[in-house]
Amino acid sequence: MFYLSFYGSVLFRGLLLLILLQVSCISTRGESPLFAKRSPEIPPTITQGKVFLAGHTGEHSKDTEEILKLLQRLVSGTISKDLNFLPEVVSPKDGIYLDVKGNWTREQLIQELSTPDNYFRIYFFDRELLEKQKNSKEVRTVRDLFLSSGGIEVDFYYESKSACELKLKFKENQKLERELINPYFIKQDGKWYLFRLF
């Protein structure tokens, strides 16, 4: 009697373990939203560096704070592979300048974001697509660069009270920071907008 109950208990535990292993394998292979949210890839810390004023004087602490928050949002969006908010931080009047594409209106930006293999997916998020685009394995997306940075210190260069260029300095792998373009921000009607992306 004892032998049968012990054997049944061992058999039950074995079956339970087998079921749990199968469920675990299925959930780790799948791209479930819950699994995707647990990604260890977190945005790098972004800190303010030096502030330079070119040919003018004035208090820029609030401007610097506003631009820094915009930059943090852009970096976080790049790491999470979601820049759908981009049109709301781009000037309706001046649009955005993108290195490969040139100057785009806000409407052109919205249209580009709605296409599956858009500019941002290729150059910012998806290394495989970028490898195909460049026909090379020696490429890095903007996301790759940020994840390699070890943290970013930002210097602010105010060309005027309404124009500011940023210099991003990586705490690690400094040579990789040269692969990025300096972002540029403009101020219109009391609000800062992104004009040139990384």
GROMACS .gro file of C-alpha atoms in nm:
model
  198
    1MET     CA    1   0.000   0.000   0.000
    2PHE     CA    2   0.278   0.243   0.099
    3TYR     CA    3   0.475   0.145  -0.212
    4LEU     CA    4   0.178   0.228  -0.440
    5SER     CA    5   0.107   0.567  -0.281
    6PHE     CA    6   0.477   0.659  -0.292
    7TYR     CA    7   0.502   0.549  -0.656
    8GLY     CA    8   0.186   0.744  -0.744
    9SER     CA    9   0.322   1.053  -0.569
   10VAL     CA   10   0.651   1.032  -0.762
   11LEU     CA   11   0.462   0.978  -1.089
   12PHE     CA   12   0.236   1.278  -1.016
   13ARG     CA   13   0.537   1.501  -0.939
   14GLY     CA   14   0.710   1.386  -1.258
   15LEU     CA   15   0.406   1.468  -1.470
   16LEU     CA   16   0.368   1.807  -1.302
   17LEU     CA   17   0.735   1.888  -1.366
   18LEU     CA   18   0.700   1.785  -1.732
   19ILE     CA   19   0.394   2.010  -1.778
   20LEU     CA   20   0.571   2.305  -1.613
   21LEU     CA   21   0.876   2.260  -1.836
   22GLN     CA   22   0.661   2.255  -2.149
   23VAL     CA   23   0.472   2.569  -2.043
   24SER     CA   24   0.804   2.740  -1.963
   25CYS     CA   25   0.950   2.652  -2.305
   26ILE     CA   26   0.640   2.776  -2.487
   27SER     CA   27   0.630   3.107  -2.297
   28THR     CA   28   1.001   3.184  -2.346
   29ARG     CA   29   0.986   3.106  -2.720
   30GLY     CA   30   0.679   3.321  -2.776
   31GLU     CA   31   0.682   3.698  -2.808
   32SER     CA   32   0.412   3.759  -2.551
   33PRO     CA   33   0.365   4.120  -2.439
   34LEU     CA   34   0.440   4.021  -2.080
   35PHE     CA   35   0.772   3.865  -2.180
   36ALA     CA   36   0.863   4.165  -2.398
   37LYS     CA   37   0.808   4.405  -2.104
   38ARG     CA   38   1.063   4.216  -1.894
   39SER     CA   39   1.347   4.295  -2.133
   40PRO     CA   40   1.671   4.369  -1.947
   41GLU     CA   41   1.758   4.640  -2.202
   42ILE     CA   42   1.685   4.962  -2.019
   43PRO     CA   43   1.760   5.315  -2.142
   44PRO     CA   44   2.097   5.461  -2.039
   45THR     CA   45   2.104   5.733  -1.777
   46ILE     CA   46   2.124   6.081  -1.927
   47THR     CA   47   2.287   6.363  -1.735
   48GLN     CA   48   2.345   6.730  -1.805
   49GLY     CA   49   2.699   6.831  -1.891
   50LYS     CA   50   2.822   7.181  -1.973
   51VAL     CA   51   2.612   7.466  -2.112
   52PHE     CA   52   2.765   7.704  -2.368
   53LEU     CA   53   2.614   8.034  -2.485
   54ALA     CA   54   2.723   8.173  -2.823
   55GLY     CA   55   2.714   8.551  -2.845
   56HIS     CA   56   2.425   8.609  -2.607
   57THR     CA   57   2.347   8.599  -2.237
   58GLY     CA   58   2.048   8.484  -2.045
   59GLU     CA   59   1.907   8.227  -1.808
   60HIS     CA   60   1.879   7.889  -1.977
   61SER     CA   61   1.818   7.651  -1.685
   62LYS     CA   62   1.448   7.598  -1.770
   63ASP     CA   63   1.529   7.558  -2.139
   64THR     CA   64   1.803   7.306  -2.059
   65GLU     CA   65   1.565   7.111  -1.835
   66GLU     CA   66   1.295   7.102  -2.106
   67ILE     CA   67   1.538   6.990  -2.377
   68LEU     CA   68   1.688   6.725  -2.148
   69LYS     CA   69   1.340   6.579  -2.085
   70LEU     CA   70   1.276   6.570  -2.461
   71LEU     CA   71   1.608   6.393  -2.515
   72GLN     CA   72   1.531   6.137  -2.242
   73ARG     CA   73   1.197   6.066  -2.411
   74LEU     CA   74   1.367   6.020  -2.749
   75VAL     CA   75   1.630   5.783  -2.609
   76SER     CA   76   1.370   5.581  -2.413
   77GLY     CA   77   1.151   5.559  -2.724
   78THR     CA   78   1.447   5.435  -2.925
   79ILE     CA   79   1.530   5.166  -2.668
   80SER     CA   80   1.163   5.053  -2.651
   81LYS     CA   81   1.144   5.064  -3.035
   82ASP     CA   82   0.856   5.311  -3.031
   83LEU     CA   83   0.893   5.661  -3.177
   84ASN     CA   84   0.526   5.703  -3.270
   85PHE     CA   85   0.514   6.013  -3.046
   86LEU     CA   86   0.771   6.188  -3.267
   87PRO     CA   87   0.525   6.414  -3.456
   88GLU     CA   88   0.413   6.577  -3.131
   89VAL     CA   89   0.771   6.690  -3.051
   90VAL     CA   90   0.835   6.822  -3.405
   91SER     CA   91   0.747   7.177  -3.508
   92PRO     CA   92   0.435   7.202  -3.727
   93LYS     CA   93   0.605   7.495  -3.902
   94ASP     CA   94   0.961   7.367  -3.964
   95GLY     CA   95   0.925   6.987  -3.954
   96ILE     CA   96   1.229   6.766  -3.895
   97TYR     CA   97   1.564   6.710  -4.061
   98LEU     CA   98   1.673   6.346  -4.103
   99ASP     CA   99   2.025   6.269  -4.219
  100VAL     CA  100   1.940   6.032  -4.507
  101LYS     CA  101   1.601   6.179  -4.596
  102GLY     CA  102   1.656   6.554  -4.568
  103ASN     CA  103   1.385   6.790  -4.442
  104TRP     CA  104   1.038   6.645  -4.379
  105THR     CA  105   0.713   6.811  -4.285
  106ARG     CA  106   0.525   6.683  -3.985
  107GLU     CA  107   0.273   6.520  -4.223
  108GLN     CA  108   0.550   6.335  -4.411
  109LEU     CA  109   0.686   6.215  -4.077
  110ILE     CA  110   0.344   6.080  -3.974
  111GLN     CA  111   0.312   5.900  -4.308
  112GLU     CA  112   0.662   5.748  -4.276
  113LEU     CA  113   0.592   5.622  -3.924
  114SER     CA  114   0.282   5.440  -4.051
  115THR     CA  115   0.476   5.229  -4.304
  116PRO     CA  116   0.602   4.887  -4.183
  117ASP     CA  117   0.971   4.908  -4.282
  118ASN     CA  118   1.010   5.278  -4.219
  119TYR     CA  119   1.328   5.483  -4.178
  120PHE     CA  120   1.323   5.450  -3.798
  121ARG     CA  121   1.278   5.075  -3.797
  122ILE     CA  122   1.575   5.035  -4.033
  123TYR     CA  123   1.820   5.288  -3.886
  124PHE     CA  124   1.708   5.304  -3.524
  125PHE     CA  125   1.576   4.961  -3.421
  126ASP     CA  126   1.630   4.661  -3.651
  127ARG     CA  127   1.992   4.560  -3.715
  128GLU     CA  128   1.895   4.286  -3.964
  129LEU     CA  129   1.710   4.536  -4.184
  130LEU     CA  130   2.003   4.778  -4.159
  131GLU     CA  131   2.247   4.502  -4.261
  132LYS     CA  132   2.035   4.439  -4.573
  133GLN     CA  133   2.008   4.811  -4.646
  134LYS     CA  134   2.384   4.867  -4.616
  135ASN     CA  135   2.480   4.521  -4.748
  136SER     CA  136   2.718   4.484  -4.454
  137LYS     CA  137   2.736   4.309  -4.118
  138GLU     CA  138   2.944   4.593  -3.974
  139VAL     CA  139   2.654   4.820  -3.884
  140ARG     CA  140   2.492   4.945  -3.564
  141THR     CA  141   2.147   5.090  -3.515
  142VAL     CA  142   2.095   5.400  -3.301
  143ARG     CA  143   1.948   5.166  -3.040
  144ASP     CA  144   2.267   4.954  -3.043
  145LEU     CA  145   2.474   5.267  -2.989
  146PHE     CA  146   2.264   5.383  -2.693
  147LEU     CA  147   2.277   5.039  -2.531
  148SER     CA  148   2.658   5.044  -2.566
  149SER     CA  149   2.695   5.393  -2.417
  150GLY     CA  150   2.709   5.305  -2.046
  151GLY     CA  151   2.526   5.633  -1.984
  152ILE     CA  152   2.521   5.963  -2.170
  153GLU     CA  153   2.639   6.308  -2.065
  154VAL     CA  154   2.495   6.594  -2.270
  155ASP     CA  155   2.659   6.928  -2.347
  156PHE     CA  156   2.428   7.212  -2.460
  157TYR     CA  157   2.538   7.466  -2.722
  158TYR     CA  158   2.290   7.754  -2.741
  159GLU     CA  159   2.344   7.931  -3.073
  160SER     CA  160   2.069   8.174  -2.975
  161LYS     CA  161   1.781   8.191  -2.727
  162SER     CA  162   1.577   7.972  -2.962
  163ALA     CA  163   1.832   7.727  -3.106
  164CYS     CA  164   2.035   7.461  -2.926
  165GLU     CA  165   2.265   7.183  -3.049
  166LEU     CA  166   2.351   6.891  -2.822
  167LYS     CA  167   2.671   6.692  -2.800
  168LEU     CA  168   2.617   6.340  -2.662
  169LYS     CA  169   2.916   6.197  -2.477
  170PHE     CA  170   2.919   5.824  -2.398
  171LYS     CA  171   3.057   5.713  -2.063
  172GLU     CA  172   3.176   5.387  -2.224
  173ASN     CA  173   3.272   5.306  -2.584
  174GLN     CA  174   3.336   5.675  -2.658
  175LYS     CA  175   3.444   5.605  -3.017
  176LEU     CA  176   3.087   5.493  -3.098
  177GLU     CA  177   2.938   5.834  -3.014
  178ARG     CA  178   3.087   5.962  -3.343
  179GLU     CA  179   2.834   5.748  -3.532
  180LEU     CA  180   2.555   5.976  -3.411
  181ILE     CA  181   2.462   6.318  -3.544
  182ASN     CA  182   2.426   6.598  -3.287
  183PRO     CA  183   2.055   6.653  -3.219
  184TYR     CA  184   1.928   7.007  -3.270
  185PHE     CA  185   1.634   7.178  -3.101
  186ILE     CA  186   1.444   7.496  -3.185
  187LYS     CA  187   1.212   7.706  -2.972
  188GLN     CA  188   0.886   7.839  -3.115
  189ASP     CA  189   0.603   8.009  -2.927
  190GLY     CA  190   0.769   7.932  -2.595
  191LYS     CA  191   0.808   7.556  -2.662
  192TRP     CA  192   1.114   7.352  -2.761
  193TYR     CA  193   1.087   7.119  -3.060
  194LEU     CA  194   1.319   6.860  -3.208
  195PHE     CA  195   1.456   6.971  -3.545
  196ARG     CA  196   1.743   6.728  -3.614
  197LEU     CA  197   1.754   6.374  -3.484
  198PHE     CA  198   2.060   6.162  -3.394
   0.00000   0.00000   0.00000
